[in-house]
Coordinates of C-alpha atoms in Angstrom, one line a residue:
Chain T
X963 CA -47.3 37.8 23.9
X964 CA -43.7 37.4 24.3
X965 CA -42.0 37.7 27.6
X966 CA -38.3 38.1 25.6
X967 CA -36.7 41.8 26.4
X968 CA -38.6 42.7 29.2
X969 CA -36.6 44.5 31.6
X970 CA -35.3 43.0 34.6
X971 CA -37.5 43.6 37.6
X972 CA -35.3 45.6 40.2
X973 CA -34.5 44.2 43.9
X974 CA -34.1 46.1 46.8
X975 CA -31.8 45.9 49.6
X976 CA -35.1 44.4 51.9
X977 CA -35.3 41.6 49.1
X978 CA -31.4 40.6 49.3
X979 CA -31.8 40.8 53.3
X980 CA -35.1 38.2 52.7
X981 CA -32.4 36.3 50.7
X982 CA -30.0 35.9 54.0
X983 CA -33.1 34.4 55.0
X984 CA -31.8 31.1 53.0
X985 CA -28.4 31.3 54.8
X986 CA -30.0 31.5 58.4
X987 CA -31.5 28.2 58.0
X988 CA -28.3 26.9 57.0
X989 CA -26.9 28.1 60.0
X990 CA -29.6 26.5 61.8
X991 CA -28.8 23.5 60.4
X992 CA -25.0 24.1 61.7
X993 CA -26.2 24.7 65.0
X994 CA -28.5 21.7 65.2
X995 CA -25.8 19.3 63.9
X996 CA -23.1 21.1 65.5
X997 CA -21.3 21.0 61.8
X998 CA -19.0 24.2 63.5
X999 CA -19.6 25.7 60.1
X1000 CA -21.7 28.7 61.6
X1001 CA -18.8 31.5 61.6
X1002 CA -17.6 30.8 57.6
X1003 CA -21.4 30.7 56.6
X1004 CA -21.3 34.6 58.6
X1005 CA -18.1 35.7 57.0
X1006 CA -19.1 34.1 53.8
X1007 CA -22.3 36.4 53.9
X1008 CA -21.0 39.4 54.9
X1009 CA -17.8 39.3 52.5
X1010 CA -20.2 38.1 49.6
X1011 CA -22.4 41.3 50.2
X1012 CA -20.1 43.9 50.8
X1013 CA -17.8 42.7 47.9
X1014 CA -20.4 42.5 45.4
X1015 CA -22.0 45.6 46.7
X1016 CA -18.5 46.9 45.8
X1017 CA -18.1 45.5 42.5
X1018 CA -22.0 47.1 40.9
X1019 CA -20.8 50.6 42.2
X1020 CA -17.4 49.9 41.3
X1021 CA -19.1 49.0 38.0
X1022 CA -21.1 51.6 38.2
X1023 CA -18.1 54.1 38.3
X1024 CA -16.4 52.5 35.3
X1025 CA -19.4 52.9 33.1
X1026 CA -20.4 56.3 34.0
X1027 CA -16.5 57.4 33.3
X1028 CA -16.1 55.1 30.6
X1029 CA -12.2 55.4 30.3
X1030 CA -9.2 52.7 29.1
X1031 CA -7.2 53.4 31.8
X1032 CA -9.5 53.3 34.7
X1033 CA -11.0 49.8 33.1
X1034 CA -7.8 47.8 32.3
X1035 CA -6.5 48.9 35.9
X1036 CA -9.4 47.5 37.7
X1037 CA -8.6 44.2 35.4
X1038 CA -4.8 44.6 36.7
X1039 CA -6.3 44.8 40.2
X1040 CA -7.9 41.2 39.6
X1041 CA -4.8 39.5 38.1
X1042 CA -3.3 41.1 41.3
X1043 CA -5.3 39.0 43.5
X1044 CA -5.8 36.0 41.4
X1045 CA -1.9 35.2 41.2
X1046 CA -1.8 35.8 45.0
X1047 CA -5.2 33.4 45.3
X1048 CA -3.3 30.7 43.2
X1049 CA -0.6 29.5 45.7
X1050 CA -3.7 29.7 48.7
X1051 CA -2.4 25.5 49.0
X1052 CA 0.7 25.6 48.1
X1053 CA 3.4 24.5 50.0
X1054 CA 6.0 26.7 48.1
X1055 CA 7.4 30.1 49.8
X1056 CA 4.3 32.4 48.2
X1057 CA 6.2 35.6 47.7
X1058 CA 8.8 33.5 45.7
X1059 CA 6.0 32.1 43.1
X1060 CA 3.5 35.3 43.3
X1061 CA 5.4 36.4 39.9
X1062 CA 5.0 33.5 38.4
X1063 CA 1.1 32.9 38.6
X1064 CA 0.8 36.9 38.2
X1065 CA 2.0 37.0 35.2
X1066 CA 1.1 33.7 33.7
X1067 CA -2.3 34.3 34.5
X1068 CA -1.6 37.9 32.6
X1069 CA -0.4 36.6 29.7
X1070 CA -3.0 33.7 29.7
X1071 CA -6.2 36.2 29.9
X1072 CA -5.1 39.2 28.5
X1073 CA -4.2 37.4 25.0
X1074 CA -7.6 35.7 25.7
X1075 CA -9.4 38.8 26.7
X1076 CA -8.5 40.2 23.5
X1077 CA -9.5 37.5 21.1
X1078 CA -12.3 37.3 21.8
X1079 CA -13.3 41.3 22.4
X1080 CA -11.2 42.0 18.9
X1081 CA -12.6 39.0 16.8
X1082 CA -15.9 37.8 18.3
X1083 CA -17.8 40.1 20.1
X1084 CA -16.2 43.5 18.2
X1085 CA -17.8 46.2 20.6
X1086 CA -17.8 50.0 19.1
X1087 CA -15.0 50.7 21.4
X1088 CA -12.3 47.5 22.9
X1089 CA -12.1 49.1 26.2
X1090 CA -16.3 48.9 26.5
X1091 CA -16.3 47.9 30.4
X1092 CA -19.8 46.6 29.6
X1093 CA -17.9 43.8 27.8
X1094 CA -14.7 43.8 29.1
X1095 CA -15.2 43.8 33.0
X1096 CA -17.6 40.9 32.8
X1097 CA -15.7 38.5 30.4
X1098 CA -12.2 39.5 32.3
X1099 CA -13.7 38.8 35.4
X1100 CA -15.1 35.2 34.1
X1101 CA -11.6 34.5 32.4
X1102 CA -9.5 36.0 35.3
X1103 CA -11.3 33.5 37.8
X1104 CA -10.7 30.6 35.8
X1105 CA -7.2 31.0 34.6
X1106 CA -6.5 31.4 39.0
X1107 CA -8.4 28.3 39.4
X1108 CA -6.5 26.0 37.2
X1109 CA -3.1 27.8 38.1
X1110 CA -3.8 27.0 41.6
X1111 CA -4.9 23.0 40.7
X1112 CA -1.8 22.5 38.1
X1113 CA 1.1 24.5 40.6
X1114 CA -0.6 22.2 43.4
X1115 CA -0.4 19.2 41.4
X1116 CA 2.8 19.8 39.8
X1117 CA 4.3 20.1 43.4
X1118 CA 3.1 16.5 44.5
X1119 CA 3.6 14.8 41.5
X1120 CA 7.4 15.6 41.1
X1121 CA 7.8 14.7 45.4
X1122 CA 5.9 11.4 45.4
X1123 CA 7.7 10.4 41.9
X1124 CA 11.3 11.9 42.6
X1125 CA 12.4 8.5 42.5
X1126 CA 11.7 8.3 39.1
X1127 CA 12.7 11.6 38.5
X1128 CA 16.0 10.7 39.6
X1129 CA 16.2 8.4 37.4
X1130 CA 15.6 10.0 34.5
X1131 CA 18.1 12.9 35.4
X1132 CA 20.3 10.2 36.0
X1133 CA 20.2 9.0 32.3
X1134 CA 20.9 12.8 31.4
X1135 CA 17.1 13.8 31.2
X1136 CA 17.2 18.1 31.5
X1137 CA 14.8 18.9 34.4
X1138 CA 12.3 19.6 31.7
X1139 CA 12.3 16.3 30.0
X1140 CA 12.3 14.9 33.9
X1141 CA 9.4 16.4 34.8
X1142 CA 7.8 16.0 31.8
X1143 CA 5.1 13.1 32.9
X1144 CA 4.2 14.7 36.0
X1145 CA 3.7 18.1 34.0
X1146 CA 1.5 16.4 32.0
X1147 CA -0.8 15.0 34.8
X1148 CA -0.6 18.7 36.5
X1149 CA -1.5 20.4 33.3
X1150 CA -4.2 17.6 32.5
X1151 CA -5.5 17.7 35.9
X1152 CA -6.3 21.7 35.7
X1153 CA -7.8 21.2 32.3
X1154 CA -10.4 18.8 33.8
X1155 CA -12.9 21.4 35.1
X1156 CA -13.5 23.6 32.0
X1157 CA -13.4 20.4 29.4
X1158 CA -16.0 18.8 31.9
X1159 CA -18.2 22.1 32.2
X1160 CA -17.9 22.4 28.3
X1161 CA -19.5 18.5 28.2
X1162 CA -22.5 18.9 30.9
X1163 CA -23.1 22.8 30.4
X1164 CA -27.2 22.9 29.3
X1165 CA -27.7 19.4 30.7
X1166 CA -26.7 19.4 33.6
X1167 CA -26.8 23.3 34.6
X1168 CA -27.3 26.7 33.4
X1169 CA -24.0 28.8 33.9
X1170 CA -24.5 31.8 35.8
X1171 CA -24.0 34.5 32.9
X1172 CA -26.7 33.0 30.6
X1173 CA -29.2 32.4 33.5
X1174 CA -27.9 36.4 33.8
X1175 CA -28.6 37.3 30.3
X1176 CA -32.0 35.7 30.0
X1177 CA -33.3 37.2 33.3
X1178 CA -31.9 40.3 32.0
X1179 CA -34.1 39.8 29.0
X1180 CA -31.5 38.9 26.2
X1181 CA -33.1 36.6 24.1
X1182 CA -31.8 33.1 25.0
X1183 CA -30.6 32.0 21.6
X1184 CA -28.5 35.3 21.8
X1185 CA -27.6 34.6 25.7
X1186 CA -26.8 30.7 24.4
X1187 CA -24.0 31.7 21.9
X1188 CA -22.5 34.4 24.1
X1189 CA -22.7 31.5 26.5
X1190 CA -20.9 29.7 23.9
X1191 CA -17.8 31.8 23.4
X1192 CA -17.4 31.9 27.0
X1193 CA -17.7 28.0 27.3
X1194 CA -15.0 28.1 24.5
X1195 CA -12.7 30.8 25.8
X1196 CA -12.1 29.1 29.1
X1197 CA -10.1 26.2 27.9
X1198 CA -7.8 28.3 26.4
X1199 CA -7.5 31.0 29.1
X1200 CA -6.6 28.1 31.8
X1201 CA -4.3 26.3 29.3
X1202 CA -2.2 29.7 28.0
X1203 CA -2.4 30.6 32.0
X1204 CA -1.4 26.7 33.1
X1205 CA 1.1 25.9 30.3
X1206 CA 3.1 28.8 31.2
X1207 CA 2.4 28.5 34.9
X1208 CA 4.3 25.3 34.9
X1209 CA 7.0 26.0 32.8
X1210 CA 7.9 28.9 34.9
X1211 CA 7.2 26.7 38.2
X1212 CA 9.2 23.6 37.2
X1213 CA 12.7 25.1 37.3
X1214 CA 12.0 26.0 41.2
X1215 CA 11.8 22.3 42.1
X1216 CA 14.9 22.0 40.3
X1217 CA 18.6 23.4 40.8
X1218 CA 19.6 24.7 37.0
X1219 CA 22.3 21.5 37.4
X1220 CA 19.3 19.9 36.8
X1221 CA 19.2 18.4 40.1
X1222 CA 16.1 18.0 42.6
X1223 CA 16.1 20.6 45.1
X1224 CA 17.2 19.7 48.3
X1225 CA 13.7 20.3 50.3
X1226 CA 11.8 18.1 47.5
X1227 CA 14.6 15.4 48.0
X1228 CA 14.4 15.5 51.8
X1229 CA 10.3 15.5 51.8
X1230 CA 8.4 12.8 53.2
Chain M
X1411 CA 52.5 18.3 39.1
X1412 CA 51.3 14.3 38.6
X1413 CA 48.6 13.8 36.1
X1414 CA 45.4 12.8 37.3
X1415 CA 42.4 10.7 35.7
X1416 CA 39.8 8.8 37.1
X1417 CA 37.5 10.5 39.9
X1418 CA 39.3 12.5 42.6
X1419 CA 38.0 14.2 45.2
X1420 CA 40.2 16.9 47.1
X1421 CA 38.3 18.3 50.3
X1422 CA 34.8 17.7 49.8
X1423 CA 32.3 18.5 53.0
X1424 CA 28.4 18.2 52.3
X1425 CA 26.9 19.7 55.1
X1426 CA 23.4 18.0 56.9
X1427 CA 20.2 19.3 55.2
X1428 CA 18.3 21.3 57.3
X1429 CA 15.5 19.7 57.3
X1430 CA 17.0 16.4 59.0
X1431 CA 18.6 19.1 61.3
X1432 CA 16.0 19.3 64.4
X1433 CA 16.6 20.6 67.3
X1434 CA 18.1 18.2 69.2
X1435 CA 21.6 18.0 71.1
X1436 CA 24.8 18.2 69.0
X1437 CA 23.0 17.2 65.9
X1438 CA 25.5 16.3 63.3
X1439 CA 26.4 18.9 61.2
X1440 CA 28.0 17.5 57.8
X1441 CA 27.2 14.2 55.9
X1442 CA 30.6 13.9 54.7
X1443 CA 33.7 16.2 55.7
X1444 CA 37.0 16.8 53.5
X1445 CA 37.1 13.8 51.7
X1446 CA 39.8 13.1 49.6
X1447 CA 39.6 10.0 47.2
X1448 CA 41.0 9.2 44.0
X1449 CA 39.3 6.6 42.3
X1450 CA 41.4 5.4 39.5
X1451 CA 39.6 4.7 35.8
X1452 CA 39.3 1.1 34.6
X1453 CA 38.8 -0.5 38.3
X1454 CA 36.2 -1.8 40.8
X1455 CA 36.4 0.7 43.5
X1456 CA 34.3 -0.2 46.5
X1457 CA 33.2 2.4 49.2
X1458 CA 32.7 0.4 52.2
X1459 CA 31.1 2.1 55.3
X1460 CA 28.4 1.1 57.7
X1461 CA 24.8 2.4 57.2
X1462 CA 24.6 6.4 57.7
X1463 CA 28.1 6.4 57.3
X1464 CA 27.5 9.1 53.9
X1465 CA 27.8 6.7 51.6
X1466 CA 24.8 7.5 48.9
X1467 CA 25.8 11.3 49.4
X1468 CA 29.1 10.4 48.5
X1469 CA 28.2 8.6 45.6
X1470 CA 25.7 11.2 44.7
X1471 CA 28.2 13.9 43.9
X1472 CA 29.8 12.1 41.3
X1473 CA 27.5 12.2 38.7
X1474 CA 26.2 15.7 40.5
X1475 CA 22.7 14.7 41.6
X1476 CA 24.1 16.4 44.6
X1477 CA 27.0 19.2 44.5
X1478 CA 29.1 19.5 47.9
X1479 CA 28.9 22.4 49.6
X1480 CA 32.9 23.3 49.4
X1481 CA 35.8 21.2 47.6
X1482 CA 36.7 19.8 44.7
X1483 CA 35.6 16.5 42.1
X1484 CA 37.7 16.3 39.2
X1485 CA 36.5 13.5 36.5
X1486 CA 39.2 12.8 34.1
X1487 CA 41.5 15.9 34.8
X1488 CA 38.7 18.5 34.9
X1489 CA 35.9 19.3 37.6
X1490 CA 33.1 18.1 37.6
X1491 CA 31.3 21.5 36.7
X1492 CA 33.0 21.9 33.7
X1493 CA 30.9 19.5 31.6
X1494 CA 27.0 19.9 31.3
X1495 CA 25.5 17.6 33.8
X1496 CA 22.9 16.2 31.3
X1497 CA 26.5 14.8 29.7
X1498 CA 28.1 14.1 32.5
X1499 CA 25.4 12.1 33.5
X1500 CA 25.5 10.1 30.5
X1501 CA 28.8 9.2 31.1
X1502 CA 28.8 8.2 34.4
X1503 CA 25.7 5.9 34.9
X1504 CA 23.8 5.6 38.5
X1505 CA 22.2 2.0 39.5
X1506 CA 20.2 3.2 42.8
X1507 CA 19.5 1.1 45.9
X1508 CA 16.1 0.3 45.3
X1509 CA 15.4 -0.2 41.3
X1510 CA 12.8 2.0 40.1
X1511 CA 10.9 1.6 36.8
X1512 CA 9.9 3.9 34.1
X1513 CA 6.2 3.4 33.0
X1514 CA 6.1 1.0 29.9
X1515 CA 7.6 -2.1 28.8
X1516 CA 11.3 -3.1 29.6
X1517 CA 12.2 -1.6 26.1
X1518 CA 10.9 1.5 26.9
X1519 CA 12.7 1.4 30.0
X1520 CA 15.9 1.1 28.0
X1521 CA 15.0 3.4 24.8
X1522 CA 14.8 6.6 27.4
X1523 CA 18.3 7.1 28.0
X1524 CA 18.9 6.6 24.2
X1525 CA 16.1 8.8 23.2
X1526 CA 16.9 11.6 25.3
X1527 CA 19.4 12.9 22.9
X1528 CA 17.3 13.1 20.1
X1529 CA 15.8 16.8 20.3
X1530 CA 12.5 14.8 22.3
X1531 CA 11.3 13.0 19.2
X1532 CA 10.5 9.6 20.4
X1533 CA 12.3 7.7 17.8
X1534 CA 12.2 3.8 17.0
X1535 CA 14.7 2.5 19.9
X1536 CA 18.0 0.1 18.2
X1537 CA 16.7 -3.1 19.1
X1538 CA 19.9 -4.7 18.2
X1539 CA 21.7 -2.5 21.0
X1540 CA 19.1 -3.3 23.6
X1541 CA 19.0 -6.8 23.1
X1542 CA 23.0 -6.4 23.8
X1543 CA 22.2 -4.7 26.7
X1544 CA 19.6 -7.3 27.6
X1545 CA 21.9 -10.1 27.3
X1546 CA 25.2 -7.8 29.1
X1547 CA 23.2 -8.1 32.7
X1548 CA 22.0 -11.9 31.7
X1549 CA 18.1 -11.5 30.3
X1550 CA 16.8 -12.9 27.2
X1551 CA 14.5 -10.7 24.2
X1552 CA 11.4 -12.1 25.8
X1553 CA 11.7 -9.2 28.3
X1554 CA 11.8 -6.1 26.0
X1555 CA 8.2 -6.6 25.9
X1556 CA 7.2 -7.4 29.4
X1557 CA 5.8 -4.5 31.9
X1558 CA 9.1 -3.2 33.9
X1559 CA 6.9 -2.7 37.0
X1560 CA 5.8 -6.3 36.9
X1561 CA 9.3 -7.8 36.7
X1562 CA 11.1 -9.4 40.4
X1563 CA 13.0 -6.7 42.5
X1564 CA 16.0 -8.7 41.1
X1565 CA 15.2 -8.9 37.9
X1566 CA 14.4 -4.7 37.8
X1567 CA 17.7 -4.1 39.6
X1568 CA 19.5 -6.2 36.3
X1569 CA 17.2 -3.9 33.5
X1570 CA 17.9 -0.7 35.5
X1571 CA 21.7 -2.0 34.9
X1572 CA 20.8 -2.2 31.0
X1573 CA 19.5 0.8 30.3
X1574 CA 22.0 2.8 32.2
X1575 CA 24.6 0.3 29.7
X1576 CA 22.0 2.3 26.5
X1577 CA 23.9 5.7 27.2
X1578 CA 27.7 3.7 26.9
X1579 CA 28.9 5.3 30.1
X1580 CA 32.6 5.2 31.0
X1581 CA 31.6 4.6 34.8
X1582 CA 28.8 3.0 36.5
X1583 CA 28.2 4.1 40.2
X1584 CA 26.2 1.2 42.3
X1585 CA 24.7 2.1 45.6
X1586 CA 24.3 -1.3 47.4
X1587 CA 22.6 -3.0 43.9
X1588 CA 22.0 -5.7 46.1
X1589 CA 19.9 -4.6 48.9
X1590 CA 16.5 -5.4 48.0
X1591 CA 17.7 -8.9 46.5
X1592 CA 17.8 -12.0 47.9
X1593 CA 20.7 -14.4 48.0
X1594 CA 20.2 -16.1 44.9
X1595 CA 19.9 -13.0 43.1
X1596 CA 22.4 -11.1 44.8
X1597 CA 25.1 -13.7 44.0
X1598 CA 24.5 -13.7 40.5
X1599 CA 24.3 -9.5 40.1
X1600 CA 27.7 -9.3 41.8
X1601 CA 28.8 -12.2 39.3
X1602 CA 27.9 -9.9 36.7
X1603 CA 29.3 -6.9 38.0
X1604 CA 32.0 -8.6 37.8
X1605 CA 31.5 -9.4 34.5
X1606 CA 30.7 -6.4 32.9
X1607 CA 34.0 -4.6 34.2
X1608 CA 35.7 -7.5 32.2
X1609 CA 33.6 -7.0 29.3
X1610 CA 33.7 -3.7 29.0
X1611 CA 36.5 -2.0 30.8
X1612 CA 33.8 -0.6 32.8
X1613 CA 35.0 1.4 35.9
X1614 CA 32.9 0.5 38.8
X1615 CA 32.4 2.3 42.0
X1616 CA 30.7 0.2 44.2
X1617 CA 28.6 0.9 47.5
X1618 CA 28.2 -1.3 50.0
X1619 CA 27.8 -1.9 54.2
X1620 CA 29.0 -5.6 53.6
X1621 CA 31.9 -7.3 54.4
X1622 CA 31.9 -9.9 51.8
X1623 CA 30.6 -8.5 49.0
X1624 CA 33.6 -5.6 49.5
X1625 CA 36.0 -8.4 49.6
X1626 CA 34.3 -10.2 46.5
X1627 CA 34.1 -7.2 43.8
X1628 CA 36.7 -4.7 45.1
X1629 CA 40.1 -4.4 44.0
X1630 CA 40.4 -1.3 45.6
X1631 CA 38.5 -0.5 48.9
X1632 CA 37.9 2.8 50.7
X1633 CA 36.6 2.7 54.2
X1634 CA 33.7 5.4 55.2
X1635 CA 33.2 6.1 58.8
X1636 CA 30.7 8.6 59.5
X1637 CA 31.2 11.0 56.6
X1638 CA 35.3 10.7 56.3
X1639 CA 38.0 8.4 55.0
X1640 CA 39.4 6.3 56.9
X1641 CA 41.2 4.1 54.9
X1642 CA 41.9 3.6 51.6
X1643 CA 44.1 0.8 49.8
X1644 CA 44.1 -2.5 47.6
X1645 CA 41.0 -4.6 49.3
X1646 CA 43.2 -7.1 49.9
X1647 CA 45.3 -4.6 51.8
X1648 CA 42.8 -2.9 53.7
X1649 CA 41.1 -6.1 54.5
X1650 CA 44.6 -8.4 56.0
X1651 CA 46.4 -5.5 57.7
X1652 CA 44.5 -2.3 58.3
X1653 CA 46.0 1.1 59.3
X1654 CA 43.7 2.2 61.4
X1655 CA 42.1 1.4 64.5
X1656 CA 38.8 2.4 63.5
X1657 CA 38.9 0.5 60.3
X1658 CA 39.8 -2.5 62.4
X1659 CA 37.1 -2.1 64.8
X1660 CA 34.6 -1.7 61.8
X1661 CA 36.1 -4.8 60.1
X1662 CA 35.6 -7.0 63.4
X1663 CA 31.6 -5.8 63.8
X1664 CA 32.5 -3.5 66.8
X1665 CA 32.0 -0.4 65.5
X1666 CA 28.4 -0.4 65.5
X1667 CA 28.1 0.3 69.5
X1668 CA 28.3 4.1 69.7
X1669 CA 27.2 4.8 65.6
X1670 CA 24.2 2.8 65.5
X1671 CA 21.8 5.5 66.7
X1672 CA 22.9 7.2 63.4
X1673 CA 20.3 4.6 61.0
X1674 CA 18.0 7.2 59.2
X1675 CA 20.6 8.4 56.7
X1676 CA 21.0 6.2 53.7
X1677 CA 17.1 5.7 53.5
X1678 CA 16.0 8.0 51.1

């Protein structure tokens, strides 16, 4: 009497409106401690539904037509939005850095994204959406977080240490080798997250594709090691992402004389 | 056509940044406007100049931390531009106002500058050289050792001396060393200023808002009054029988009446 591979049970629209249920009393809570948190908890709903509504017929689309093209464009549409997501805090001109986190984040999941679809999980076809939307999507997201944490970073580290920074240019360091300690920290910094997840993950919580997997009715030691390799490709799809990220980024605090740039200079 | 070496600058303007630029009336437009100076190789050149006067912008285009916006800098017969500022830099060392240390010990404060050049391999620093260095700004071996950042504000100024003496510059450019001394200390840096250009031949171009300490280390003294020259000549010169009535007036301590609302600009 095994409960592995049953189907998942199916949930209607009246079930995900019961759901909202959970939200109203956090608005109710809002209300009653006036936390003024009342209109992002409505937005937040309303985008959540309508986007993921979205994404399963989107989903829905790409499976029934089942073509390259139409998959690796939706993924293009993602890195789209995560380079733009990246520089949400950042106190560079945006426009001027979009390319930068676009395509680093590119690079960063797309030679990830293929790794692991060409060497571990080896589908019948590479462009399987089944596979790829899922794991690009999980990739795509993280890569964006850790660009946005290490551009962020990298930007306050080189203002509140341009004195030293001045001092090493001053001894003849390039703007590379000047930066060098604070790219460290901002690359270290956006590497925190996914090496913490990867210590706490089955202790201290159940990441959301598993949980997915096993109420789908994968067996969980199947569910657990394609937890794994996502666990594992992470990492590496923040730090290809990041490393480049920053090595792109650093020459724009910098004038190619090697000299800070004037606004870092005059910040306070 | 006369031959030129040493530094010389022929019509250099640096305009205001825009960010210290507010609306306001009249703001000033330029930090410093057509400067010409030649400062000859092998002497102890003070700039002399109350504060905001341009001073540190001044003697931040000479090793090109800052370019000017229009103008000329020729360093030994050649502009500035032509050499690669990581080089230039090495030959034309920068002791700031307030000494900042590098993370580490005292000898790693003096092996950067040394190390830079070796394709970022951190190699075994020459001891022998550093302790030269050590004992060059008066400080025994104990200190290669010690933590930089613990050291006295005096003491950091004389290491920050050192290791800009590791890369063998021909010049050393010193933006009031002395400010964040106190007496004791300051007497015995300018005693080894002093010392070092006998030592080593060293040209010295030296920053400063006071009186006395122009009149101590100068041989040759340039007069900076709100971002031009006013007077240039022998110290002993400019000092006994100034030109100019606005040198004079600076000379006597009257000149501060209409400048002093003009504070903000050698803070950095």
């Amino acid at each position: 009497m095994s409960h592995i591979g049953e189907p998942v049970k199916a949930i209607d629209s009246l079930d995900v409106l019961i759901a909202c249920g959970l939200i109203a009393v956090v608005m109710g809570l809002s209300a009653w401690r006036r936390l003024g948190l009342a209109k992002d908890l409505a937005v937040g709903t309303v985008r959540t539904v309508i986007q993921l509504l979205i994404m399963g017929y989107v989903i829905l689309f790409l499976f029934d037509q089942n073509r390259a093209p139409l998959t690796v464009a939706i993924i293009l549409v993602m890195v789209l939005f995560a380079g733009w997501t990246a520089l949400r805090k950042c106190q560079c001109r945006r426009l001027e850095v979009y390319p930068i986190t676009m395509i680093s984040i590119f690079v960063g999941s797309g030679v990830t994204l293929a790794y692991v679809m060409q060497l571990v999980v080896r589908p019948d076809s590479w462009s399987n959406p089944q596979y790829l939307i899922p794991l690009a999507g999980m990739i795509v997201g993280n890569a964006m977080n850790g660009t946005a944490l290490a551009i962020e970073r990298l930007e306050s580290e080189v203002c509140s240490n341009r004195a030293a920074i001045e001092v090493r240019l001053s001894l003849g360091a390039t703007r590379l080798q000047a930066a060098a300690e604070a790219v460290r920290r901002a690359v270290g910094a956006a590497l925190i997250p996914p090496i913490n997840a990867m210590m706490v993950v089955g202790l201290v919580f159940l990441p959301g594709m598993m949980t997915g997997q096993i109420l789908a009715g994968t067996p969980p030691v199947i569910a657990a090691r394609y937890q794994m390799v996502v666990m594992l490709m992470l990492p590496a799809a923040t730090a290809l992402s990041v490393l480049l990220a920053v090595f792109f980024f650093v020459p724009r605090l910098f004038t190619p004389a090697h000299q800070l740039r004037e606004e870092i200079r005059e910040e306070l | 056509m006369f031959q030129v070496s040493g530094i010389v600058f022929r019509g250099v303007s640096l305009p205001a940044p825009a960010a210290r630029n507010p609306e306001g009336p009249a703001p000033r437009a330029w930090i410093l406007r057509d400067i010409d100076l030649e400062i000859p190789l092998g002497t102890v050149f003070t700039i002399l100049g109350p504060s905001g006067s341009g001073k540190t912008s001044l003697l931040r285009l000479i090793n090109r931390l800052t370019d000017p916006q229009s103008g000329e800098i020729l360093f030994a017969g050649k502009p500035l531009q032509s050499f690669e500022p990581t080089q230039l830099r090495r030959r034309i060392g920068y002791i700031f106002q307030v000494p900042t240390m590098l993370p580490g010990t005292v000898a790693d404060n003096l092996a950067y500058g040394a190390n830079l050049g070796q394709s970022g391999r951190h190699l075994l620093p020459d001891r022998a050289e550093m302790l030269r260095r050590l004992r060059d700004v008066a400080l025994d071996e104990t200190y290669l050792n010690r933590s930089a950042e613990r050291l006295s504000v005096g003491e950091q100024q004389r290491v920050s001396i050192a290791r800009s003496l590791m890369t063998s510059p021909e010049v050393l450019l010193m933006d009031e060393p002395t400010s964040a001394l106190d007496p004791a200390a300051t007497t015995r840096l300018l005693a080894l200023i002093t010392k070092l250009h006998e030592r080593h031949g060293l040209t010295i171009v030296f920053v400063t808002h006071q009186l006395e300490q122009a009149r101590a280390v100068g041989e040759q003294t340039a007069i900076l009054i709100e971002g031009r020259i006013v007077e240039t000549g022998t110290t002993a010169e400019v000092f006994s029988s100034p030109r100019q009535p606005e040198t004079r007036r600076f000379l006597e301590g009257r000149l501060g009446e209409e400048t002093e609302s003009e504070e903000q600009e050698e803070s950095q």
